CSV table of C-alpha atoms in Angstrom, one decimal:
chain,number,residue,atom,x,y,z
T,1067,MET,CA,2.5,-10.3,-33.8
T,1068,THR,CA,2.6,-14.6,-32.6
T,1069,LEU,CA,1.0,-16.5,-34.8
T,1070,ILE,CA,-0.9,-18.8,-32.1
T,1071,GLU,CA,-2.4,-22.1,-34.1
T,1072,PHE,CA,-4.2,-24.6,-32.0
T,1073,ILE,CA,-5.2,-28.1,-32.8
T,1074,CYS,CA,-5.4,-32.0,-31.9
T,1075,ALA,CA,-2.6,-33.9,-30.4
T,1076,LYS,CA,-2.5,-37.7,-31.5
T,1077,ASN,CA,-4.1,-38.2,-28.8
T,1078,GLY,CA,-7.5,-37.0,-29.3
T,1079,GLU,CA,-6.5,-33.3,-26.5
T,1080,LEU,CA,-5.9,-30.1,-27.9
T,1081,THR,CA,-2.2,-28.9,-28.3
T,1082,ALA,CA,-1.2,-25.3,-29.7
T,1083,LYS,CA,2.0,-24.2,-31.7
T,1084,ALA,CA,3.2,-20.7,-31.7
T,1085,ASP,CA,5.1,-19.3,-34.9
T,1086,GLY,CA,5.1,-22.8,-36.0
T,1087,LEU,CA,7.0,-24.3,-33.3
T,1088,PHE,CA,4.6,-26.8,-30.6
T,1089,LEU,CA,3.8,-25.6,-27.3
T,1090,HIS,CA,2.9,-28.8,-26.2
T,1091,SER,CA,3.5,-32.4,-27.4
T,1092,SER,CA,1.6,-33.6,-30.2
T,1093,TYR,CA,1.8,-36.7,-29.0
T,1094,ASN,CA,0.1,-36.7,-25.2
T,1095,PRO,CA,0.0,-32.5,-23.6
T,1096,SER,CA,-1.2,-34.1,-20.5
T,1097,LYS,CA,1.7,-36.8,-20.2
T,1098,GLU,CA,4.0,-34.1,-21.0
T,1099,SER,CA,2.6,-32.2,-18.2
T,1100,GLU,CA,3.1,-34.4,-15.8
T,1101,ARG,CA,6.8,-35.6,-16.2
T,1102,PHE,CA,7.3,-31.6,-16.1
T,1103,ALA,CA,5.6,-30.9,-12.4
T,1104,GLN,CA,7.7,-34.4,-11.6
T,1105,ASN,CA,10.4,-33.2,-12.3
T,1106,LEU,CA,10.2,-29.8,-10.7
T,1107,LYS,CA,12.4,-29.6,-7.1
T,1108,VAL,CA,10.2,-27.2,-5.4
T,1109,GLU,CA,11.9,-26.5,-1.7
T,1110,LEU,CA,9.5,-26.8,1.0
T,1111,PRO,CA,9.8,-23.2,3.0
T,1112,GLU,CA,8.5,-21.8,-0.7
T,1113,GLU,CA,5.1,-21.1,-0.6
T,1114,ALA,CA,3.7,-21.5,-4.1
T,1115,VAL,CA,4.8,-22.5,-8.2
T,1116,ILE,CA,4.4,-20.0,-10.5
T,1117,ILE,CA,5.3,-20.8,-14.3
T,1118,ILE,CA,6.4,-18.3,-17.1
T,1119,GLU,CA,3.5,-19.1,-19.9
T,1120,PRO,CA,1.9,-22.6,-19.2
T,1121,GLY,CA,0.0,-22.5,-22.7
T,1122,ILE,CA,-3.1,-24.3,-22.6
T,1123,SER,CA,-2.0,-25.3,-19.0
T,1124,TYR,CA,-2.2,-29.4,-18.2
T,1125,VAL,CA,0.3,-28.2,-15.6
T,1126,ALA,CA,-1.7,-26.9,-13.3
T,1127,GLU,CA,-3.8,-30.1,-12.2
T,1128,ASN,CA,-0.3,-32.1,-12.0
T,1129,LEU,CA,1.1,-29.7,-10.0
T,1130,ARG,CA,-1.7,-29.1,-7.7
T,1131,GLU,CA,-1.7,-33.1,-7.0
T,1132,ILE,CA,2.1,-32.8,-5.6
T,1133,TYR,CA,2.4,-29.3,-4.2
T,1134,PRO,CA,-1.8,-29.6,-2.2
T,1135,ALA,CA,-0.5,-26.8,0.1
T,1136,LYS,CA,1.0,-24.1,-2.3
T,1137,LYS,CA,-0.2,-21.7,-4.6
T,1138,ILE,CA,-0.4,-22.3,-7.8
T,1139,GLY,CA,0.3,-19.5,-10.0
T,1140,ALA,CA,1.1,-17.7,-13.8
T,1141,ILE,CA,2.9,-15.1,-15.5
T,1142,ARG,CA,0.7,-15.2,-18.9
T,1143,LEU,CA,2.9,-13.5,-22.4
T,1144,GLU,CA,0.2,-14.7,-24.6
T,1145,LYS,CA,-3.7,-13.8,-24.4
T,1146,SER,CA,-4.7,-16.4,-26.2
T,1147,PHE,CA,-4.2,-18.6,-23.4
T,1148,ARG,CA,-5.9,-16.3,-21.0
T,1149,GLU,CA,-9.7,-19.0,-21.3
T,1150,TYR,CA,-7.1,-20.9,-19.2
T,1151,ASP,CA,-6.0,-18.6,-16.5
T,1152,GLY,CA,-9.2,-20.0,-13.8
T,1153,LEU,CA,-6.7,-23.0,-13.5
T,1154,PHE,CA,-4.4,-21.4,-11.8
T,1155,ASP,CA,-4.7,-19.9,-8.0
T,1156,PHE,CA,-3.3,-16.3,-9.5
T,1157,VAL,CA,-2.6,-15.3,-13.1
T,1158,LEU,CA,-0.1,-12.5,-13.7
T,1159,ASP,CA,-0.4,-10.9,-16.9
T,1160,PHE,CA,2.8,-9.6,-19.2
T,1161,CYS,CA,0.7,-9.9,-22.4
T,1162,ASP,CA,0.7,-5.6,-23.3
T,1163,ASP,CA,4.4,-5.6,-23.2
T,1164,THR,CA,4.3,-1.5,-23.9
T,1165,ARG,CA,5.0,-1.3,-20.4
T,1166,ASP,CA,8.5,-0.8,-19.2
T,1167,ASP,CA,10.2,-2.8,-16.4
T,1168,SER,CA,9.6,-1.3,-13.5
T,1169,GLU,CA,6.0,-1.3,-14.1
T,1170,LEU,CA,6.1,-5.0,-14.5
T,1171,GLN,CA,8.4,-5.6,-11.3
T,1172,ASN,CA,5.8,-3.1,-9.3
T,1173,LEU,CA,2.6,-5.4,-10.8
T,1174,LEU,CA,4.7,-8.6,-9.3
T,1175,LEU,CA,4.8,-6.7,-6.1
T,1176,GLY,CA,1.7,-6.4,-5.7
T,1177,LYS,CA,0.3,-9.0,-6.8
T,1178,LEU,CA,2.5,-10.8,-4.3
T,1179,GLY,CA,3.7,-9.0,-1.9
T,1180,GLU,CA,7.3,-8.4,-0.7
T,1181,GLN,CA,7.7,-11.9,1.5
T,1182,MET,CA,5.7,-14.2,-1.1
T,1183,ILE,CA,8.2,-13.5,-3.8
T,1184,PHE,CA,10.9,-14.6,-2.1
T,1185,SER,CA,9.1,-17.7,-0.7
T,1186,ALA,CA,7.4,-18.4,-4.7
T,1187,HIS,CA,9.4,-21.5,-7.3
T,1188,PHE,CA,9.3,-19.9,-10.9
T,1189,ALA,CA,9.7,-22.0,-13.8
T,1190,ASP,CA,9.7,-21.7,-17.4
T,1191,TRP,CA,7.3,-24.1,-19.7
T,1192,GLU,CA,10.7,-25.2,-21.4
T,1193,PRO,CA,8.8,-24.8,-25.0
T,1194,SER,CA,7.1,-21.2,-24.1
T,1195,LYS,CA,11.1,-20.2,-23.5
T,1196,LYS,CA,11.6,-21.0,-27.3
T,1197,ALA,CA,8.5,-19.2,-28.7
T,1198,PHE,CA,8.2,-16.1,-26.7
T,1199,ALA,CA,12.0,-15.6,-25.7
T,1200,GLN,CA,12.2,-11.9,-26.0
T,1201,GLY,CA,8.9,-11.9,-23.6
T,1202,CYS,CA,10.5,-15.3,-21.1
T,1203,ALA,CA,13.7,-12.8,-21.1
T,1204,ARG,CA,11.7,-9.4,-19.6
T,1205,THR,CA,9.9,-11.9,-17.3
T,1206,HIS,CA,12.8,-13.0,-15.8
T,1207,ALA,CA,14.2,-9.1,-15.9
T,1208,ALA,CA,11.6,-8.2,-13.9
T,1209,ILE,CA,11.5,-10.5,-11.4
T,1210,LYS,CA,14.9,-10.3,-10.5
T,1211,GLY,CA,14.3,-6.3,-9.9
T,1212,ALA,CA,11.0,-6.5,-8.0
T,1213,MET,CA,13.1,-8.8,-5.8
T,1214,GLU,CA,15.6,-6.1,-5.1
T,1215,LYS,CA,13.2,-4.0,-4.6
T,1216,ALA,CA,11.2,-6.4,-1.8
T,1217,ARG,CA,14.4,-6.6,-0.2
T,1218,THR,CA,14.9,-3.0,0.0
T,1219,ILE,CA,11.2,-2.9,1.2
T,1220,LEU,CA,11.6,-6.2,3.9
T,1221,VAL,CA,14.8,-4.2,5.0
T,1222,THR,CA,12.5,-1.4,6.0
T,1223,ARG,CA,9.9,-3.1,7.5
T,1224,GLU,CA,12.2,-5.3,9.8
T,1225,TYR,CA,13.5,-1.4,11.3
T,1226,PHE,CA,9.8,0.4,11.0
T,1227,GLU,CA,7.7,-2.8,12.1
T,1228,LYS,CA,8.9,-2.6,15.7
T,1229,LYS,CA,8.6,0.8,15.9
T,1230,TRP,CA,5.3,0.2,14.6
T,1231,LEU,CA,4.6,-2.0,17.6
T,1232,LEU,CA,6.1,0.6,20.0
T,1233,ASN,CA,4.1,3.4,18.5
T,1234,SER,CA,0.7,1.3,19.8
T,1235,ALA,CA,1.7,0.7,23.0
T,1236,ALA,CA,2.3,4.3,23.2
T,1237,PHE,CA,-1.3,4.6,21.5
T,1238,VAL,CA,-3.1,2.6,23.9
T,1239,LYS,CA,-1.2,4.2,27.0
T,1240,TYR,CA,-1.7,7.9,26.5
T,1241,LEU,CA,-5.3,8.1,24.1
T,1242,ARG,CA,-7.4,9.9,26.1
T,1243,ASN,CA,-10.4,11.2,24.1
T,1244,PRO,CA,-11.6,8.8,21.1
T,1245,VAL,CA,-13.9,9.5,19.1
T,1246,SER,CA,-16.0,7.5,16.0
T,1247,LEU,CA,-18.3,8.8,12.9
T,1248,ARG,CA,-21.5,10.1,14.6
T,1249,LYS,CA,-22.7,9.4,11.0
T,1250,LYS,CA,-22.3,8.7,7.6
T,1251,ILE,CA,-20.9,11.8,5.9
T,1252,GLY,CA,-22.9,12.9,3.5
T,1253,MET,CA,-21.9,15.5,1.3
T,1254,ASN,CA,-19.2,16.3,-1.1
T,1255,VAL,CA,-15.8,15.1,0.0
T,1256,LEU,CA,-12.0,16.8,-0.4
T,1257,ILE,CA,-9.0,15.1,0.3
T,1258,VAL,CA,-5.8,17.0,0.5
T,1259,ALA,CA,-2.4,15.6,-0.4
T,1260,SER,CA,0.8,18.5,-0.6
T,1261,GLY,CA,2.0,17.4,-4.6
T,1262,PRO,CA,3.2,20.7,-6.1
T,1263,SER,CA,0.4,20.5,-8.1
T,1264,LEU,CA,-2.1,21.6,-4.6
T,1265,HIS,CA,-0.5,25.5,-5.5
T,1266,ASN,CA,-3.1,26.2,-8.3
T,1267,ALA,CA,-6.0,24.9,-6.3
T,1268,LEU,CA,-5.6,26.4,-2.9
T,1269,GLY,CA,-7.7,30.0,-3.5
T,1270,THR,CA,-10.5,27.6,-4.8
T,1271,ILE,CA,-10.6,25.5,-1.4
T,1272,ARG,CA,-9.9,28.4,0.5
T,1273,GLU,CA,-13.2,29.9,-0.9
T,1274,PHE,CA,-15.3,26.3,-1.2
T,1275,GLN,CA,-14.4,24.8,2.2
T,1276,ALA,CA,-17.8,25.5,4.1
T,1277,ASP,CA,-19.0,22.9,1.0
T,1278,PHE,CA,-16.6,19.9,1.6
T,1279,PHE,CA,-16.0,17.6,4.2
T,1280,THR,CA,-12.4,18.8,3.8
T,1281,ILE,CA,-9.7,15.8,4.8
T,1282,VAL,CA,-6.2,17.2,5.0
T,1283,LEU,CA,-3.1,14.4,5.2
T,1284,SER,CA,-0.6,15.3,7.3
T,1285,SER,CA,1.8,16.5,5.5
T,1286,ALA,CA,-0.7,19.4,4.1
T,1287,LEU,CA,-1.7,20.9,7.2
T,1288,SER,CA,1.5,23.5,7.3
T,1289,ALA,CA,0.8,24.8,3.7
T,1290,CYS,CA,-3.4,24.5,4.3
T,1291,LYS,CA,-2.7,26.0,7.6
T,1292,LYS,CA,-1.2,29.6,5.7
T,1293,ASN,CA,-4.0,29.4,3.1
T,1294,GLY,CA,-6.7,30.0,5.0
T,1295,ILE,CA,-7.8,26.4,4.7
T,1296,SER,CA,-9.8,24.9,7.6
T,1297,ALA,CA,-9.6,20.5,7.9
T,1298,ASP,CA,-12.3,18.8,9.2
T,1299,LEU,CA,-10.5,15.8,10.2
T,1300,VAL,CA,-6.1,15.6,10.1
T,1301,MET,CA,-5.2,11.8,9.3
T,1302,SER,CA,-1.5,10.3,9.8
T,1303,THR,CA,-0.2,7.0,9.2
T,1304,ASP,CA,3.0,7.6,8.7
T,1305,GLY,CA,4.9,5.3,11.8
T,1306,GLY,CA,8.8,7.6,11.8
T,1307,PHE,CA,9.4,10.0,14.3
T,1308,TRP,CA,9.3,12.7,11.3
T,1309,ALA,CA,5.8,12.1,10.6
T,1310,GLY,CA,5.2,13.8,15.2
T,1311,GLU,CA,7.1,17.3,12.4
T,1312,HIS,CA,3.8,17.8,10.9
T,1313,LEU,CA,1.4,17.9,13.7
T,1314,LYS,CA,3.4,20.3,15.6
T,1315,HIS,CA,1.3,23.0,14.6
T,1316,LEU,CA,-2.0,21.1,14.6
T,1317,ASP,CA,-5.0,22.7,16.2
T,1318,TYR,CA,-5.9,20.5,20.1
T,1319,SER,CA,-9.6,20.8,19.0
T,1320,THR,CA,-9.3,19.5,15.3
T,1321,VAL,CA,-9.7,15.6,15.1
T,1322,LEU,CA,-7.2,13.5,14.1
T,1323,ALA,CA,-7.5,10.1,12.3
T,1324,LEU,CA,-5.2,8.5,13.7
T,1325,SER,CA,-3.6,4.4,13.0
T,1326,PRO,CA,-2.2,2.9,15.7
T,1327,GLU,CA,1.0,2.2,14.4
T,1328,SER,CA,1.4,6.0,13.6
T,1329,PHE,CA,3.7,8.0,15.2
T,1330,CYS,CA,2.6,10.9,17.3
T,1331,ALA,CA,4.1,13.1,20.5
T,1332,ARG,CA,1.8,12.3,23.9
T,1333,ASN,CA,0.3,15.4,23.7
T,1334,ARG,CA,-1.3,14.9,20.7
T,1335,LEU,CA,-3.2,11.5,22.2
T,1336,GLU,CA,-3.6,13.5,25.5
T,1337,ARG,CA,-5.2,16.4,24.3
T,1338,ASN,CA,-6.9,15.7,20.5
T,1339,PRO,CA,-9.9,14.1,19.4
T,1340,VAL,CA,-8.7,11.3,17.6
T,1341,LEU,CA,-10.6,8.9,15.2
T,1342,PRO,CA,-8.5,5.6,15.3
T,1343,LEU,CA,-8.3,3.8,12.2
T,1344,PHE,CA,-7.9,0.8,13.1
T,1345,TYR,CA,-6.2,-1.7,10.6
T,1346,ARG,CA,-7.7,-5.6,10.6
T,1347,ASP,CA,-4.5,-7.8,11.2
T,1348,GLY,CA,-1.6,-6.8,12.7
T,1349,LEU,CA,0.0,-7.2,16.0
T,1350,SER,CA,-1.7,-2.6,16.3
T,1351,LYS,CA,-5.4,-5.3,16.5
T,1352,LYS,CA,-3.8,-7.9,19.1
T,1353,LEU,CA,-3.0,-4.6,21.3
T,1354,THR,CA,-6.2,-1.9,20.6
T,1355,SER,CA,-8.3,-5.7,21.3
T,1356,LEU,CA,-6.6,-6.7,24.7
T,1357,CYS,CA,-7.0,-2.6,26.0
T,1358,GLY,CA,-11.3,-3.3,25.0
T,1359,PHE,CA,-11.1,-0.6,22.2
T,1360,SER,CA,-14.0,-0.4,20.3
T,1361,GLY,CA,-15.7,1.5,17.8
T,1362,GLY,CA,-13.5,3.7,15.6
T,1363,VAL,CA,-13.0,3.2,11.9
T,1364,ILE,CA,-11.4,-0.4,10.4
T,1365,ALA,CA,-8.7,1.5,7.9
T,1366,GLU,CA,-7.5,-0.5,5.3
T,1367,ARG,CA,-3.6,-0.6,5.0
T,1368,ASN,CA,-1.6,0.7,2.3
T,1369,GLY,CA,1.6,1.8,1.5
T,1370,THR,CA,0.8,5.6,1.5
T,1371,VAL,CA,-1.5,8.3,3.2
T,1372,SER,CA,-3.2,8.7,0.3
T,1373,GLY,CA,-4.9,5.4,-0.5
T,1374,THR,CA,-5.8,5.1,3.2
T,1375,ALA,CA,-7.5,8.4,2.7
T,1376,LEU,CA,-9.0,7.7,-0.7
T,1377,GLU,CA,-10.3,4.0,1.2
T,1378,PHE,CA,-11.7,5.7,4.1
T,1379,ALA,CA,-14.2,8.7,2.2
T,1380,LEU,CA,-15.2,5.4,-0.4
T,1381,LYS,CA,-16.9,3.6,2.9
T,1382,ASN,CA,-17.4,6.3,4.9
T,1383,SER,CA,-19.1,9.2,2.4
T,1384,SER,CA,-22.2,9.0,0.2
T,1385,GLY,CA,-21.2,12.3,-1.7
T,1386,LYS,CA,-18.3,12.7,-4.7
T,1387,ILE,CA,-14.4,12.5,-4.0
T,1388,TYR,CA,-11.9,14.9,-5.0
T,1389,PHE,CA,-8.6,14.8,-4.5
T,1390,SER,CA,-5.9,18.3,-4.4
T,1391,GLY,CA,-2.1,17.8,-5.0
T,1392,LEU,CA,-2.4,14.0,-5.7
T,1393,ASP,CA,0.5,14.2,-7.8
T,1394,MET,CA,2.4,10.7,-7.7
T,1395,ALA,CA,5.6,12.0,-9.4
T,1396,THR,CA,8.7,13.2,-9.0
T,1397,ALA,CA,9.0,17.5,-9.9
T,1398,ARG,CA,11.3,19.4,-10.4
T,1399,GLY,CA,12.4,21.2,-7.0
T,1400,PHE,CA,10.1,20.8,-4.1
T,1401,GLN,CA,8.4,17.7,-3.9
T,1402,HIS,CA,5.6,19.0,-1.7
T,1403,GLU,CA,3.2,23.0,-1.4
T,1404,ASN,CA,5.4,24.9,1.2
T,1405,PRO,CA,5.2,25.2,3.8
T,1406,ASN,CA,6.0,21.9,4.7
T,1407,GLU,CA,7.8,21.0,8.1
T,1408,ILE,CA,10.0,18.5,6.6
T,1409,GLU,CA,11.5,20.9,4.5
T,1410,LYS,CA,11.9,23.3,6.9
T,1411,ASN,CA,13.6,21.2,9.2
T,1412,ASN,CA,16.1,20.0,6.2
T,1413,GLU,CA,16.7,23.6,4.9
T,1414,GLN,CA,18.2,25.1,8.4
T,1415,LYS,CA,21.5,22.2,7.0
T,1416,ASP,CA,21.4,23.4,3.9
T,1417,ASP,CA,25.1,25.2,3.0
T,1418,ARG,CA,28.2,25.6,0.4
T,1419,LEU,CA,28.8,22.6,-0.1
T,1420,ARG,CA,25.0,20.4,0.7
T,1421,THR,CA,23.0,23.2,-0.5
T,1422,ARG,CA,19.4,23.2,-1.1
T,1423,SER,CA,19.2,22.8,-5.1
T,1424,THR,CA,21.5,19.2,-4.7
T,1425,ARG,CA,19.8,18.5,-1.7
T,1426,CYS,CA,16.3,18.6,-4.1
T,1427,LEU,CA,17.7,17.5,-6.5
T,1428,LYS,CA,18.2,14.2,-5.0
T,1429,SER,CA,14.5,14.1,-4.5
T,1430,GLU,CA,13.9,14.1,-8.0
T,1431,LEU,CA,15.7,11.3,-8.7
T,1432,SER,CA,14.6,8.7,-5.8
T,1433,GLY,CA,10.6,8.6,-6.2
T,1434,GLU,CA,10.9,4.7,-7.1
T,1435,SER,CA,7.9,4.5,-4.0
T,1436,LEU,CA,6.3,6.4,-6.2
T,1437,GLY,CA,5.5,3.9,-8.8
T,1438,ILE,CA,4.1,1.2,-6.7
T,1439,TYR,CA,1.4,4.1,-5.1
T,1440,LEU,CA,0.7,4.4,-8.7
T,1441,GLN,CA,-0.2,0.9,-9.4
T,1442,TRP,CA,-2.4,1.0,-7.0
T,1443,PHE,CA,-4.3,4.0,-8.1
T,1444,ARG,CA,-3.9,3.0,-11.2
T,1445,HIS,CA,-5.6,-0.7,-11.6
T,1446,THR,CA,-7.8,-1.0,-8.5
T,1447,ASP,CA,-11.7,-0.8,-10.0
T,1448,PHE,CA,-12.8,2.2,-7.9
T,1449,GLU,CA,-16.3,3.3,-9.0
T,1450,PRO,CA,-16.3,5.2,-12.9
T,1451,GLY,CA,-17.7,8.8,-12.3
T,1452,ARG,CA,-17.0,9.8,-8.4
T,1453,ILE,CA,-13.1,10.5,-7.6
T,1454,PHE,CA,-11.8,13.4,-9.1
T,1455,ARG,CA,-7.9,14.3,-9.4
T,1456,ILE,CA,-7.8,18.4,-9.4
T,1457,ILE,CA,-4.3,18.9,-11.4
T,1458,ASP,CA,-3.6,21.3,-14.4
T,1459,SER,CA,-0.4,19.3,-16.4
T,1460,PRO,CA,-0.7,15.5,-15.4
T,1461,ARG,CA,2.2,13.2,-15.6
T,1462,ASN,CA,-0.1,10.2,-15.3
T,1463,SER,CA,-2.6,9.2,-15.4
T,1464,LEU,CA,-4.4,7.2,-12.0
T,1465,GLY,CA,-6.8,4.2,-14.0
T,1466,ARG,CA,-10.3,5.5,-12.7
T,1467,ILE,CA,-9.9,8.3,-11.1
T,1468,GLN,CA,-11.0,11.3,-13.7
T,1469,ASP,CA,-8.7,13.9,-14.0
T,1470,ILE,CA,-10.0,17.8,-14.0
T,1471,THR,CA,-8.4,21.1,-14.1
T,1472,THR,CA,-8.2,23.6,-11.1
T,1473,ALA,CA,-10.4,25.6,-13.8
T,1474,ASP,CA,-13.3,22.7,-13.8
T,1475,PHE,CA,-12.5,22.8,-10.1
T,1476,LYS,CA,-13.7,26.5,-9.6
T,1477,SER,CA,-16.4,25.9,-12.0
T,1478,LEU,CA,-17.9,22.9,-10.2
T,1479,CYS,CA,-17.7,24.7,-7.0
T,1480,GLU,CA,-19.4,28.0,-8.2
T,1481,LYS,CA,-22.1,25.8,-10.2
T,1482,ASN,CA,-23.2,23.7,-6.9
T,1483,HIS,CA,-22.7,27.0,-4.8
T,1484,GLY,CA,-25.6,28.4,-6.4
T,1485,GLN,CA,-27.4,26.5,-7.0
T,1486,ALA,CA,-27.7,25.9,-2.9
T,1487,ILE,CA,-28.1,29.7,-2.7
T,1488,ALA,CA,-31.3,29.3,-5.3
T,1489,GLY,CA,-32.6,26.2,-3.7
T,1490,LYS,CA,-32.3,28.5,-0.3
T,1491,LYS,CA,-30.4,25.5,1.9
T,1492,GLU,CA,-29.1,26.3,4.8
T,1493,PRO,CA,-25.1,25.6,4.5
T,1494,LEU,CA,-24.5,21.4,6.1
T,1495,GLN,CA,-23.7,21.0,9.8
T,1496,LYS,CA,-20.2,19.4,9.7
T,1497,ASP,CA,-21.5,17.1,13.1
T,1498,PHE,CA,-20.1,14.4,12.2
T,1499,PHE,CA,-17.9,13.2,14.8
T,1500,VAL,CA,-18.6,11.6,18.8
T,1501,ARG,CA,-16.4,10.3,21.3
T,1502,MET,CA,-16.3,6.9,22.3
T,1503,LYS,CA,-18.6,5.3,25.2
T,1504,ASP,CA,-16.2,3.2,26.4
T,1505,ALA,CA,-12.3,4.8,25.7
T,1506,PRO,CA,-10.2,2.9,27.1
T,1507,GLN,CA,-9.0,1.4,30.2
T,1508,ASN,CA,-6.5,0.2,31.9
T,1509,PRO,CA,-3.5,-0.5,29.4
T,1510,GLN,CA,-1.6,-2.6,32.0
T,1511,ARG,CA,-3.8,-5.3,31.9
T,1512,ILE,CA,-2.1,-5.9,28.3
T,1513,THR,CA,1.9,-6.7,30.6
T,1514,PRO,CA,0.5,-10.3,31.7
T,1515,HIS,CA,-0.2,-11.3,27.8
T,1516,LEU,CA,3.4,-10.3,26.0
T,1517,ASP,CA,3.9,-13.8,25.3
T,1518,ASP,CA,0.6,-14.5,23.1
T,1519,ILE,CA,1.3,-11.0,21.4
T,1520,PHE,CA,5.0,-12.5,20.4
T,1521,ASP,CA,3.3,-16.4,18.5
T,1522,ASP,CA,5.6,-16.9,16.0
T,1523,ASP,CA,3.2,-14.9,13.4
T,1524,ALA,CA,3.8,-12.1,15.2
T,1525,VAL,CA,7.8,-12.1,14.9
T,1526,SER,CA,7.6,-12.8,11.7
T,1527,GLN,CA,5.4,-10.3,10.3
T,1528,ILE,CA,8.4,-8.1,12.9
T,1529,PHE,CA,11.7,-8.9,11.9
T,1530,PRO,CA,10.1,-10.5,8.2
T,1531,LEU,CA,13.5,-10.6,7.0
T,1532,THR,CA,15.4,-12.1,9.4
T,1533,SER,CA,12.5,-14.9,9.2
T,1534,LEU,CA,12.2,-15.5,5.3
T,1535,SER,CA,16.4,-16.4,6.4
T,1536,LEU,CA,15.5,-18.7,9.3
T,1537,ARG,CA,13.5,-21.1,7.1
T,1538,ARG,CA,15.8,-21.1,4.1
T,1539,ASN,CA,18.6,-21.8,7.2
T,1540,PRO,CA,16.7,-23.7,9.9
T,1541,GLY,CA,20.1,-24.7,11.3
T,1542,ASN,CA,21.1,-21.0,11.6
T,1543,ASN,CA,21.4,-21.1,15.7
T,1544,GLU,CA,23.7,-18.2,15.6
T,1545,LEU,CA,20.4,-16.7,14.3
T,1546,LYS,CA,18.7,-17.9,16.1
T,1547,GLU,CA,19.9,-16.9,19.7
T,1548,ARG,CA,20.1,-13.3,17.9
T,1549,LEU,CA,17.0,-12.8,16.9
T,1550,ALA,CA,15.3,-14.6,20.2
T,1551,ALA,CA,17.5,-11.6,22.3
T,1552,GLU,CA,15.9,-9.1,19.9
T,1553,VAL,CA,12.1,-10.1,20.8
T,1554,SER,CA,13.0,-9.9,24.9
T,1555,HIS,CA,14.1,-6.3,24.2
T,1556,LEU,CA,10.7,-5.5,22.3
T,1557,ARG,CA,8.9,-6.2,24.8
T,1558,ALA,CA,11.0,-5.0,27.4
T,1559,LYS,CA,10.3,-1.8,25.9
T,1560,ILE,CA,6.8,-2.4,25.7
T,1561,LYS,CA,6.6,-3.3,29.3
T,1562,ASP,CA,8.0,0.2,30.0
T,1563,ILE,CA,6.1,2.1,27.6
T,1564,LEU,CA,2.6,0.4,29.2
T,1565,ASN,CA,3.9,0.8,33.2
T,1566,ASP,CA,5.1,4.3,32.6
């Protein structure tokens, strides 16, 4: 444990020692921090300056004076200096040295995002580099690892952002039966995900499904149908083509909660009642607004549909929320409860050289994104005592989400059901949806406004990695020309969809 001492410098200001090493000047700490800030070489495109363990943090004010347009942040390695966190725009707390490298990387990505981490200038407060050598080394390793993850995410985003925009164009073109929530959901909510832990709860869910408003995530739909579980709402937010595979057997009468950016086959958009999930930002918002959409539900962007479903339930219901199949960890063998449509497709490609066991092993080893999602569930400040995960052998903690076993869940269901019968309560009518009064008309009217949609911010969103490269190399004319050609091609494809 590091011994931190606070003492007076020669000029009367406060200074500090860590195990006898001065973290600030013993004569004039503020003058020292002023020189540090002036000597820091921060490039123009960078949006943030982040100091690794700035101690008493005199430097925050100096940096703000020199870089008023940039965010000033800190990575804290010593809890004794937490009282100075308010001097920064944001602080990442690395004081807990029990966390592994992956957790620190995910903490960086969660706070900064995949674009800002490349637009941030990280700098050591030199005395801290000596006093907290091990912590600084771990921090730099975490920054490097987070940047590698961020690059992978940006490459993925650059691929999917175009798909999301094309999906949004199809959404406004083909949607025929949009619905909205008639009222707040006045009963307990059950969210069904497709993790392997769902298996043990299927019987109880089937038996007591009438007592819940049941949200089935698309990947769990086939398993629920096989086990006689009906969905009050099916939710899908994935933009990839394979997302449509999970919806192949969806009844046309079932309400489908869908973001405009999600992939959905044309026949579903034309025939199913759809509850639009509108994000607060992005190009899908511009498209739907121009097309005259109103109503639907405001949804929060989340890396996983499980997170979107949970936030939907928190905002639009008043009861408790139970989550089944939310493992947030890789498993041995199948990663989802079967039947699963993607698994069905994949097993058709199995042969003697590419066996099912080899394929399942690869899935076991590819759980990197789960770590990021896990951090969101673990660190979000949910209302205590309202959210429960049904799981018999948890391999992780989800913070304020309370774990209960399948047996405990069944006991709760039996108790609540028995009380309702004893009180002669009528079963709640699940009449929660109403057709939107002003369904969208004439999506072709968007076409003249496509140039307005494709402004600089939009291009940066659709092509994040390319735009980031251009910010750092503005004279790269070849990259500019390639980007302009891609934007033109994408604009033409959207016109084709809207004018179909």
